[in-house]
XYZ file of C-alpha atoms in Angstrom:
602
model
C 183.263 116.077 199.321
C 183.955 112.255 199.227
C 183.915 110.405 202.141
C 184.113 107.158 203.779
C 181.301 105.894 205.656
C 182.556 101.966 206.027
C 185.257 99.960 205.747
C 184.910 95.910 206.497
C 186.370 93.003 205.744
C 184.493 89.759 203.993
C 186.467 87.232 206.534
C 187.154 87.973 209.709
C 190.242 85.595 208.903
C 193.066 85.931 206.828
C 194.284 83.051 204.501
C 197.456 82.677 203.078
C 197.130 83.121 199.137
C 193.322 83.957 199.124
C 192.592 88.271 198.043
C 191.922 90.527 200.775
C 189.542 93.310 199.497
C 187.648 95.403 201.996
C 183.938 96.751 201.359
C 183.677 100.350 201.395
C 180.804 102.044 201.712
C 181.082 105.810 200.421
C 179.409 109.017 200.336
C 179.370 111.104 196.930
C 179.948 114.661 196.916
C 176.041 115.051 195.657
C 175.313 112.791 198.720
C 174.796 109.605 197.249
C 176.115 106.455 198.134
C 177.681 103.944 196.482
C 180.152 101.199 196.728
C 182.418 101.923 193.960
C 185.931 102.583 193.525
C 187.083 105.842 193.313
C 190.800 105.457 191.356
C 193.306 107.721 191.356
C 193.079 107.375 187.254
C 189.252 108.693 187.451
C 188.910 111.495 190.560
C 185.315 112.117 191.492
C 185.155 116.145 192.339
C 188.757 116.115 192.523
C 189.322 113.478 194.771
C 190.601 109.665 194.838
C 190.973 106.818 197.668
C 194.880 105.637 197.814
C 195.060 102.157 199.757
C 198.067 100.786 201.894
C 198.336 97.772 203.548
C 200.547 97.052 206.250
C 201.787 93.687 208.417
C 202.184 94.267 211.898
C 205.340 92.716 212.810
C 206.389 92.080 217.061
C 209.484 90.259 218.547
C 207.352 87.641 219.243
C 207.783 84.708 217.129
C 204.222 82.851 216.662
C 203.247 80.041 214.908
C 199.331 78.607 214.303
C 197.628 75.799 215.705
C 197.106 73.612 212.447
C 194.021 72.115 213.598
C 192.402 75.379 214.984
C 194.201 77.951 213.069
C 192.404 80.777 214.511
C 194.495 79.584 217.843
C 198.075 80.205 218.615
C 200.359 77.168 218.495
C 201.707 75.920 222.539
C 203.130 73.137 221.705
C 204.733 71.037 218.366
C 205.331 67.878 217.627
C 208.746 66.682 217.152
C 208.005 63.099 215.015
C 206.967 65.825 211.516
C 209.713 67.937 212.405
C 212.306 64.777 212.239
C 209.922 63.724 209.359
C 210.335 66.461 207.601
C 206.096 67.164 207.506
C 205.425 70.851 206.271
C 206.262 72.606 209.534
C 202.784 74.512 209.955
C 201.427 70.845 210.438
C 203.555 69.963 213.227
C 201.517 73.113 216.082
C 198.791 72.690 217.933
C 196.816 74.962 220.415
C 196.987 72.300 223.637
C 197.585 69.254 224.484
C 194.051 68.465 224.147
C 194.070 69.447 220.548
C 197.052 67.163 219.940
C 195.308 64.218 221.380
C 192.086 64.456 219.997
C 193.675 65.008 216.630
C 195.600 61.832 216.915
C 193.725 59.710 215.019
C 193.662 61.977 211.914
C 197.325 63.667 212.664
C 199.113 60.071 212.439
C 198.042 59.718 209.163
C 200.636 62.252 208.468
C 203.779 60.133 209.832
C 201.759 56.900 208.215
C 202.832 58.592 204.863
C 206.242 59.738 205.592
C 206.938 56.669 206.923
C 205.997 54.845 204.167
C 208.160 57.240 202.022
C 210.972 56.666 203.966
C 210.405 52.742 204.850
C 213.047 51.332 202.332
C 215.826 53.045 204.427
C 215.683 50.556 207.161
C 215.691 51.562 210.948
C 215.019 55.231 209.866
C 211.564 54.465 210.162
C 211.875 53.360 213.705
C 213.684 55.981 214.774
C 211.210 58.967 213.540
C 207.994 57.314 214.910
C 208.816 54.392 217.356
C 208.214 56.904 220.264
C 204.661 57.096 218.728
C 202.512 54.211 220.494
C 199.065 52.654 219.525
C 197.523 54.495 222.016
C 198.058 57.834 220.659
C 201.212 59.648 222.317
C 203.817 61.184 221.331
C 206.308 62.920 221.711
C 205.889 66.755 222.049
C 207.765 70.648 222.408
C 205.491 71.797 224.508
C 208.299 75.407 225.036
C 206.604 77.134 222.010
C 204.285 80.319 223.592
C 204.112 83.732 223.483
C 207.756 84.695 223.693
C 209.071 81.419 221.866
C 212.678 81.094 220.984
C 213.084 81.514 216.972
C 214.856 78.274 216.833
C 211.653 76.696 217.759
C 209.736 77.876 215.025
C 212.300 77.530 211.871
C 211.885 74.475 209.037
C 215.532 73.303 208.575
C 217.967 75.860 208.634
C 215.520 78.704 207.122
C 213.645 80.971 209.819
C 209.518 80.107 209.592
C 209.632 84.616 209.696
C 211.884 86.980 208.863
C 214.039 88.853 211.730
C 212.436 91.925 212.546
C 213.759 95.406 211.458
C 213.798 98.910 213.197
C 211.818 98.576 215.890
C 209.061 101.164 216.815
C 207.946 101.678 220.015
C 206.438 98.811 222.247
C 208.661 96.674 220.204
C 206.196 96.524 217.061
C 206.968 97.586 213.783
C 204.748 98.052 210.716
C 205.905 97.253 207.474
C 203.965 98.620 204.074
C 203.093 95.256 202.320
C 200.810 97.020 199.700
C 199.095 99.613 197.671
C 195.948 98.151 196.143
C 192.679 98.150 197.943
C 192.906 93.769 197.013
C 196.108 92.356 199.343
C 197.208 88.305 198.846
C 198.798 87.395 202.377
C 201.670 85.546 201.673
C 204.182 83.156 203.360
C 205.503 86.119 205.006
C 202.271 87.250 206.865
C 201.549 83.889 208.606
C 200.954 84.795 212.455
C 200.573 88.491 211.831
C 197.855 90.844 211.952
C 197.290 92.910 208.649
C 196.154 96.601 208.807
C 194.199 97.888 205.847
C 194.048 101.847 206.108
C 192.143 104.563 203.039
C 192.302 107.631 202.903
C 190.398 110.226 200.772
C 193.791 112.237 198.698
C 193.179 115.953 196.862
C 193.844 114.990 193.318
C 195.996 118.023 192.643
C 198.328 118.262 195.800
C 198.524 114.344 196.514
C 197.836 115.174 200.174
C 195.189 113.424 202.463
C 192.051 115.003 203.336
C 191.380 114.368 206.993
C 191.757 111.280 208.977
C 192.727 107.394 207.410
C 189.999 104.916 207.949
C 191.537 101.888 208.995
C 190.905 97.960 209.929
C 193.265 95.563 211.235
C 193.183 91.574 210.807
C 192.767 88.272 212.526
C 196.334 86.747 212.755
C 197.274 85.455 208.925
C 197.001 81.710 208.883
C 198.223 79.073 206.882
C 196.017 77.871 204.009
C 194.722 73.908 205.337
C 196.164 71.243 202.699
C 194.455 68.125 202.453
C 196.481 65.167 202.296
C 196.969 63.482 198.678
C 194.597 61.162 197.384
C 196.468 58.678 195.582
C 195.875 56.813 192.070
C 194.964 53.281 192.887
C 195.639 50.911 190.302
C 193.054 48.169 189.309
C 194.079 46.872 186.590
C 196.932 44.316 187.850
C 199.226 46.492 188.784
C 200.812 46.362 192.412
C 202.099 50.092 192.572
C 200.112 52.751 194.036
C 201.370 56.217 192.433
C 200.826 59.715 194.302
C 199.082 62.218 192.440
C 201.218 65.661 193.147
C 202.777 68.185 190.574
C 206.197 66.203 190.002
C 204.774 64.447 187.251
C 202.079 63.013 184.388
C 200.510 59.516 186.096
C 198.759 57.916 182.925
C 201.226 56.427 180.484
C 201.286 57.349 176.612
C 197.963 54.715 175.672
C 195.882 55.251 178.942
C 194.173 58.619 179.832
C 192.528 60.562 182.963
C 189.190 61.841 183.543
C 187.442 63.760 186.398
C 184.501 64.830 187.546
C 183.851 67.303 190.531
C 180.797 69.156 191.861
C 182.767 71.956 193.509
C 179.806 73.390 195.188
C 178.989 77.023 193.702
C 179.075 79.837 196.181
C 175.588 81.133 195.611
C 174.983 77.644 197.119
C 177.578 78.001 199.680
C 175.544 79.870 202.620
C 176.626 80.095 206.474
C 173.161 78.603 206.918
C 173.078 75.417 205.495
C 176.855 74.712 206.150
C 177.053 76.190 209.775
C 179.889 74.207 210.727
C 182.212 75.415 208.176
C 183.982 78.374 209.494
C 183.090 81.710 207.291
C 186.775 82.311 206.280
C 186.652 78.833 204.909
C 183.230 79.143 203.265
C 184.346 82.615 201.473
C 184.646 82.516 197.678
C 188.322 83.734 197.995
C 189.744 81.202 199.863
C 187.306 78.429 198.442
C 188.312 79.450 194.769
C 191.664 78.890 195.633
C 191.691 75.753 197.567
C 189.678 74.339 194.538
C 191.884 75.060 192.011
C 195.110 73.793 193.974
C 193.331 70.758 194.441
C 191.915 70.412 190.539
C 195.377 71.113 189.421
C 197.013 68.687 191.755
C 195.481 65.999 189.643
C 196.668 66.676 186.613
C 193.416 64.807 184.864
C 193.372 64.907 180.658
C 189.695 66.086 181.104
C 187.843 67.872 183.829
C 184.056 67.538 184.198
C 183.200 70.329 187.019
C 179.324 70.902 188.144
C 177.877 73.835 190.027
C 180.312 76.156 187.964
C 179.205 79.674 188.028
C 179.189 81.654 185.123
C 181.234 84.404 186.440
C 183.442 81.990 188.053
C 184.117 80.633 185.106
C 184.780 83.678 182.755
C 186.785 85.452 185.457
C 188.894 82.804 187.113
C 188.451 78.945 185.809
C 188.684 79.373 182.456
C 191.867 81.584 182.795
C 193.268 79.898 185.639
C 193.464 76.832 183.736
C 194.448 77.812 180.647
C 197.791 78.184 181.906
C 197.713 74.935 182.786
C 197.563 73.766 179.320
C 193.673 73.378 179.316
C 191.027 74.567 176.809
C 187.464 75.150 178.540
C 184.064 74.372 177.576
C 181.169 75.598 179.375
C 177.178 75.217 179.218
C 174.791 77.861 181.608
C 171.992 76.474 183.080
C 168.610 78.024 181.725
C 166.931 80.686 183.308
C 163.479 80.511 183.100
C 162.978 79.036 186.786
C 166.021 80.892 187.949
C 165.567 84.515 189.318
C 168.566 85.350 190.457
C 171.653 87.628 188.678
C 172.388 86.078 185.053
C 175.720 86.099 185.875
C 175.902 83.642 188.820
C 173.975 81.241 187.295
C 175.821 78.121 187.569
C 176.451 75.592 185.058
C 178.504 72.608 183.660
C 182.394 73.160 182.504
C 184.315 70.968 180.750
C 187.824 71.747 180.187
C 190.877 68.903 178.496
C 194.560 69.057 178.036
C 195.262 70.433 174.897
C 198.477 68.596 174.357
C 196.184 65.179 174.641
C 193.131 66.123 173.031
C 191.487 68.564 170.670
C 187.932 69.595 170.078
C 185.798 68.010 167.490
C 182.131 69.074 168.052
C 180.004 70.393 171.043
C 176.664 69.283 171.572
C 174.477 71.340 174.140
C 171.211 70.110 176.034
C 168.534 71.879 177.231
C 166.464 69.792 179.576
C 163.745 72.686 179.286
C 163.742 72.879 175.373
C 163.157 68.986 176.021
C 160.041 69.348 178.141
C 158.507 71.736 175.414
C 159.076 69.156 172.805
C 157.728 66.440 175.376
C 154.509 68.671 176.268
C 154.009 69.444 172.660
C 153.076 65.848 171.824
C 152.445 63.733 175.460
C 150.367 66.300 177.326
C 147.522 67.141 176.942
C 146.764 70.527 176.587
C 144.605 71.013 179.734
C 147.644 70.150 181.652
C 150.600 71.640 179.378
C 151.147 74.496 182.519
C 150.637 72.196 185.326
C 153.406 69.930 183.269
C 155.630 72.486 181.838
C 156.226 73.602 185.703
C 156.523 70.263 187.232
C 159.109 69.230 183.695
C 161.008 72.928 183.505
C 164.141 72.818 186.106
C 167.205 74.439 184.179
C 169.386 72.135 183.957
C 171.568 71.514 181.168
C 174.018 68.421 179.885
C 177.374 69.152 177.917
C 178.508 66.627 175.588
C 182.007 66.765 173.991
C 183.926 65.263 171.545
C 187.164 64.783 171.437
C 189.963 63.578 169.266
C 193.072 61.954 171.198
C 196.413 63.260 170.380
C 198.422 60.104 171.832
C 199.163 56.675 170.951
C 196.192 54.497 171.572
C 197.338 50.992 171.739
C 194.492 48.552 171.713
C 191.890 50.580 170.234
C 190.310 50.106 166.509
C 192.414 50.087 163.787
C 196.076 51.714 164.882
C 196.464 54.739 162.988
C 192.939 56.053 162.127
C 191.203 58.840 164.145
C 190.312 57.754 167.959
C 187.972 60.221 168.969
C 185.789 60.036 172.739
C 182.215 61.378 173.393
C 182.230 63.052 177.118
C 178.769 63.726 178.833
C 178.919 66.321 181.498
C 175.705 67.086 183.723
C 173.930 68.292 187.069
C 170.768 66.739 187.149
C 169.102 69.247 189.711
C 166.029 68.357 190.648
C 163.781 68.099 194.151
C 163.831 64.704 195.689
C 160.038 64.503 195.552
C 160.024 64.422 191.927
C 161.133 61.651 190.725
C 159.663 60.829 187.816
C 161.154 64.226 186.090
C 164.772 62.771 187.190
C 164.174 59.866 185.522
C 163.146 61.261 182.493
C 166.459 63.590 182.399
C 168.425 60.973 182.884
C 166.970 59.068 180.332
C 166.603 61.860 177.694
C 170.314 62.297 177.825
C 171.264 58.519 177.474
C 168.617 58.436 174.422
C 170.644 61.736 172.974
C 174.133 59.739 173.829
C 172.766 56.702 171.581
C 172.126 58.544 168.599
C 176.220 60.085 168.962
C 176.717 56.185 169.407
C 175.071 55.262 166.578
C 176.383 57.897 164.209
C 179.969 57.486 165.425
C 180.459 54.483 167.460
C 182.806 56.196 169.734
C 183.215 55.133 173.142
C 181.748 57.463 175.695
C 182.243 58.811 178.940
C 178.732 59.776 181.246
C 179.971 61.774 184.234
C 178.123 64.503 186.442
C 176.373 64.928 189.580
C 172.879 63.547 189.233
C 171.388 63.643 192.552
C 170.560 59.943 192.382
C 172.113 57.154 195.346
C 172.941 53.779 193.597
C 169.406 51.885 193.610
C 167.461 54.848 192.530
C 165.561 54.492 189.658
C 167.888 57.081 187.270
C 171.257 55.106 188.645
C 169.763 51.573 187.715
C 168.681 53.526 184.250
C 172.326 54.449 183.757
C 174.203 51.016 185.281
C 171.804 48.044 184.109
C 170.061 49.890 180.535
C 166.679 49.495 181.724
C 164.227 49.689 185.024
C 162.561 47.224 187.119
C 158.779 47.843 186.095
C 158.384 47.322 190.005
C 160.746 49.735 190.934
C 158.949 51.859 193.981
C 160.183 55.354 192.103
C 158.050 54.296 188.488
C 154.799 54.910 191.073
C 155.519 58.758 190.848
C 154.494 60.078 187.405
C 151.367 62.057 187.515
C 152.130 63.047 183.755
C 152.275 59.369 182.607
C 155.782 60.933 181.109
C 157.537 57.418 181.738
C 154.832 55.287 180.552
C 154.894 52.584 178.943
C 158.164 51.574 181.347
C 159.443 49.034 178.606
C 160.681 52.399 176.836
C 162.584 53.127 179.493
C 166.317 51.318 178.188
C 168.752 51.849 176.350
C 171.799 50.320 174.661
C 174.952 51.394 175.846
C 177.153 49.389 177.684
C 177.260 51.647 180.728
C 179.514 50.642 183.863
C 180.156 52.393 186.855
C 184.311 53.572 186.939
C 184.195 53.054 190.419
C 183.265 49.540 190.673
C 185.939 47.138 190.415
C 187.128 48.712 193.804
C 183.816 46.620 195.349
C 185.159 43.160 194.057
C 188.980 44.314 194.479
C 191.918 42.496 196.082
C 195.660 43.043 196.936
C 197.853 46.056 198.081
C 195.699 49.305 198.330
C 192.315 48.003 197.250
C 191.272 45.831 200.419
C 191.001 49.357 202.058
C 189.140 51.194 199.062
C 186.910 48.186 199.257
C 185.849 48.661 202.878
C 184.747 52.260 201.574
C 182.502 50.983 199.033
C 178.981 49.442 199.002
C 179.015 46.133 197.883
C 175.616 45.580 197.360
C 175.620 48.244 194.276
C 179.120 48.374 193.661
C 179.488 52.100 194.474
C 181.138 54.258 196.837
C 180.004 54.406 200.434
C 179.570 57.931 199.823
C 180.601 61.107 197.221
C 178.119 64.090 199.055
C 178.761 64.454 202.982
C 177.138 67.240 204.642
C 176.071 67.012 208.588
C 172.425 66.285 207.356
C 173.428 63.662 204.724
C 175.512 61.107 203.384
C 175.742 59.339 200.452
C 176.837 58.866 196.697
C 175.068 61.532 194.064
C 178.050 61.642 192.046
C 179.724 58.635 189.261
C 181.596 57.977 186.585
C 180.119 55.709 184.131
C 182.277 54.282 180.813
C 181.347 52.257 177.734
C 182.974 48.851 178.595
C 183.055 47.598 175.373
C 185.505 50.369 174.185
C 187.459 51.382 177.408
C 188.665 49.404 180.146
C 189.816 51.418 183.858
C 193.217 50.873 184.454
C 193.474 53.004 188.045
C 190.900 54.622 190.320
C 191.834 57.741 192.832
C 191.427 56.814 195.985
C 188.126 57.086 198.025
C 187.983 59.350 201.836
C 187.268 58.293 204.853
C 184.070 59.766 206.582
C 186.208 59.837 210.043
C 188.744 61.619 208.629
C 186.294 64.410 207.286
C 183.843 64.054 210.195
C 186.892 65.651 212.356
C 185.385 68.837 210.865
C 181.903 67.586 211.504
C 181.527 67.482 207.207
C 182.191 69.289 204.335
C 183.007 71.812 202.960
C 185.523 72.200 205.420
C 189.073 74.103 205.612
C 190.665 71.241 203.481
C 188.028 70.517 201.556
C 185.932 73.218 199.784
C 183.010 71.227 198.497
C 180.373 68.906 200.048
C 181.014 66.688 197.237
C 184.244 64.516 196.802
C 185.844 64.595 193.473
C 185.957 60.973 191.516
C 189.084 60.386 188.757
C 189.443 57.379 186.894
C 192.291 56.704 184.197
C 191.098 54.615 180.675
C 193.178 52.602 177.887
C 191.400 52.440 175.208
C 190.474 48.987 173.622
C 189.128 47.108 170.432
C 185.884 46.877 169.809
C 184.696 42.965 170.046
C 183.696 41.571 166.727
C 180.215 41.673 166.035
């Protein structure tokens, strides 16, 4: 008969608005075992698994500590409650935790009060009991046995009054029927019980006892605060990026591009510090796509995008956002892992801004063949061919605008844009086969150029810090014949050097934050490196930090109007790096918005 050997649960923690769905382990009636669902719709030997969840409800009122959610709340501060913050931000385990989250936490009132700073003496009156050196004012009632009044967000109860009461005042109410649950809203601070039970397909009724697992207490999901759009262009507004409203105006556009770390890369062992509920696929998929969505970018460029991630939840996620999706695999002749969670580069645009013209696909690998097949000699084709062969792909798009493009060639005719997309994946020890990816793609870019004279977008993750040998490639057209990485090419793949250029006009989106001044961009500028005009740092794991990741324009065809704002490594060293709970990649994402201009005379 069927049976159930095991019943677990993926994360030990529960997540508001990230699936639930327990691993069972199960034993055949021909003694096999197998994993596989056993639906009411297909009976195996006349028997099916029914599934119930269930959230166990107390009179206690609890709330979650929002910097440890694992830990019950003690104590709350009253400046977001008068500030109206989202309630779950205003808890916190102990005093301790209140204090050494300071720093970080005031950021919070820092943008309500800013909100609010037009209505005079409000201001003062929310956070003038806050002083420099980090107090405030605190409920310190909220425990165990709280009062409900202590835990509500304006006049609606934070959970909903309890109902016939069991014994030892707990009461268990049937939340679901699937073996996948979605805690909501509801569930914060309670524990969830998952119970199966093997049911005789013809009288309905269980056969022996329910397997069952209960929960971690349901916790919030963390929300980052919003980046904002930075303008750079003249302006002296800064605009929030949230889902009230479009930021570019009819002639300008966004773009942005995001290595969003894929989960076969996502293991407990290189990213210890990130607690495993956080780290799970589930809550990471989630967290990802709230954030992608929040910026409402005309064209996403997303890295490290697995394949079944994309089929199965990107693609249609984001199609009901209004997006069409474009996707590239990486090759797999060095990869031997499952086809399907091989990662790769996605590109996905508004379809009431843009529509497709042509896709162009490249195949770094079918490149090396070519490259072996004429530079190699054939001694060393093997030796070369493994050194060269590294999977990685580039996706190039073009794209017709659907808006008014003031500025641009000839008003009226077709204004079309050429979008590069890669991962350049490739050991730090070999340089010289970075440097010849990078370079490949910019020659394949000039002959789009050439044929269409379209201005261009380069963006991806290429594994490169600003001085490398690819990033000077990509920002200055050509290399340094001195520069220390050239001295690594035991093909002679990059020789002679003087063929190492190119001829688009190639800037960095990111740069005029470096050379920036006036409201908002003093700060930004402090996060940038001056020296090479790039960001302090777009990668920042506990073992490294630095920028891998850019954005790089034609400038003689677009100009950047506004830049979204850079992070502070303080603020994400509080959870010693990333990924972390409000941030579920080790990279940052970059957005830039374009107008269109002329072309100078030539």
């Amino acid at each position: 008969m069927l049976s159930v050997l095991r019943v677990h649960l993926p994360s030990d923690i529960p997540v508001v608005g990230c699936d639930l769905t327990p691993y069972l382990l199960l034993r055949r009636p021909d003694k096999t075992v197998t994993n596989d669902d056993v639906p009411e719709s297909a009976p195996l030997d006349g028997h099916f698994l029914r599934y119930k969840w269930y959230r166990i409800q107390s009179d206690r009122k609890v709330a979650v500590c929002s910097v440890h959610p694992s830990e019950l709340a003690t104590l709350q501060c009253l400046g977001c409650v008068k500030a109206k913050i989202p309630v779950v931000k205003s808890y916190h385990c102990s005093p301790k935790c209140f204090s050494d989250a300071w720093q970080h936490h005031r950021v919070l009132h820092d943008h309500a009060a800013s909100a609010i700073n037009e209505n005079g003496n409000e201001e003062e009156e929310i956070f003038g009991r806050f002083n420099s050196t980090g107090s405030g004012v605190i409920n310190s009632s909220l425990s165990g046995s709280a009062s409900s009044a202590s835990l509500t967000n304006g006049s609606t109860p934070l959970y909903p009054a309890a109902v016939t009461q069991r014994s030892g005042g707990e009461t268990w109410f049937e939340v679901g029927r699937s073996k996948t649950y979605t805690p909501s809203a509801d569930d914060i601070g309670h524990v969830l019980k998952f119970e199966c039970v093997v049911v005789d397909a013809e009288t309905k009724l269980p056969v022996g006892h329910p397997n069952t697992i209960l929960t971690s207490r349901v916790i919030p999901a963390p929300s980052s605060i919003p980046r904002r759009l930075i303008p750079v262009s003249g302006a002296d507004m800064m605009a929030q990026l949230d889902s009230d409203g479009r930021i570019s105006s009819s002639g300008t556009f966004t773009i942005m591009s995001y290595n969003i770390l894929s989960d076969s890369y996502a293991s407990s062992e290189l990213y210890s510090y990130c607690p495993p509920w956080a780290l799970s696929w589930p809550y990471r998929r989630q967290n990802l796509l709230r954030e992608i969505i929040g910026y409402r970018a005309d064209i996403l460029c997303l890295q490290e995008v697995q394949n079944d991630h994309f089929e199965e939840f990107f693609a249609p996620e984001l199609d009901k956002h209004g997006y069409q999706a474009l996707y590239k695999r990486k090759t797999n002749e060095v990869y031997g892992g499952n086809i399907h969670t091989i990662d790769g580069c996605a590109t996905f645009f508004r379809r009431d801004r843009f529509s497709h013209v042509k896709k162009y696909e490249v195949e770094f690998n079918k490149a090396a063949q070519s490259l072996t097949e004429v530079a190699v000699q054939s001694t060393q084709k093997k030796v070369a061919l493994n050194r060269l062969v590294k999977d990685n792909v580039a996706l190039i798009v073009v794209l017709e605008a659907k808006f008014s493009t003031q500025g641009a060639d000839n008003p009226g005719k077709r204004q079309l844009l050429c979008v590069a997309n890669t991962h350049v994946n490739v050991p730090p020890e070999l340089k010289d086969v970075k440097i010849w990816q990078v370079h490949t793609l910019l020659k394949g870019l000039e002959k789009i150029a050439a044929s269409a004279d379209i201005p261009m977008l380069v963006c991806g993750d290429f594994n490169s810090v600003p001085g490398s040998a690819p990033h000077s490639l990509l920002a200055m057209g050509k290399l340094d014949p001195l520069h220390p990485e050239l001295l690594v090419d035991p093909l002679a793949i990059l020789r002679p050097h003087s063929k190492l250029t190119h001829q688009l006009p190639l800037v960095s989106a990111y740069s005029p934050f470096a050379r920036g001044v006036g409201l908002g961009l003093e700060h930004q500028r402090r996060k940038m490196d001056i020296t090479t005009n790039e960001p302090l740092f777009t990668n920042c794991t506990r073992d490294f930090i630095g920028t891998l990741d850019y954005i790089f324009y034609t400038a003689d065809s677009l100009t950047v109007e506004s830049l979204l704002e850079l992070l502070d490594e303080d603020s994400l060293r509080k959870d010693t790096a990333l990924p972390s709970p409000e941030w579920s990649s080790d990279h940052i994402a970059l957005l830039a918005e374009f107008r269109f201009q002329a072309r100078p005379r030539r």
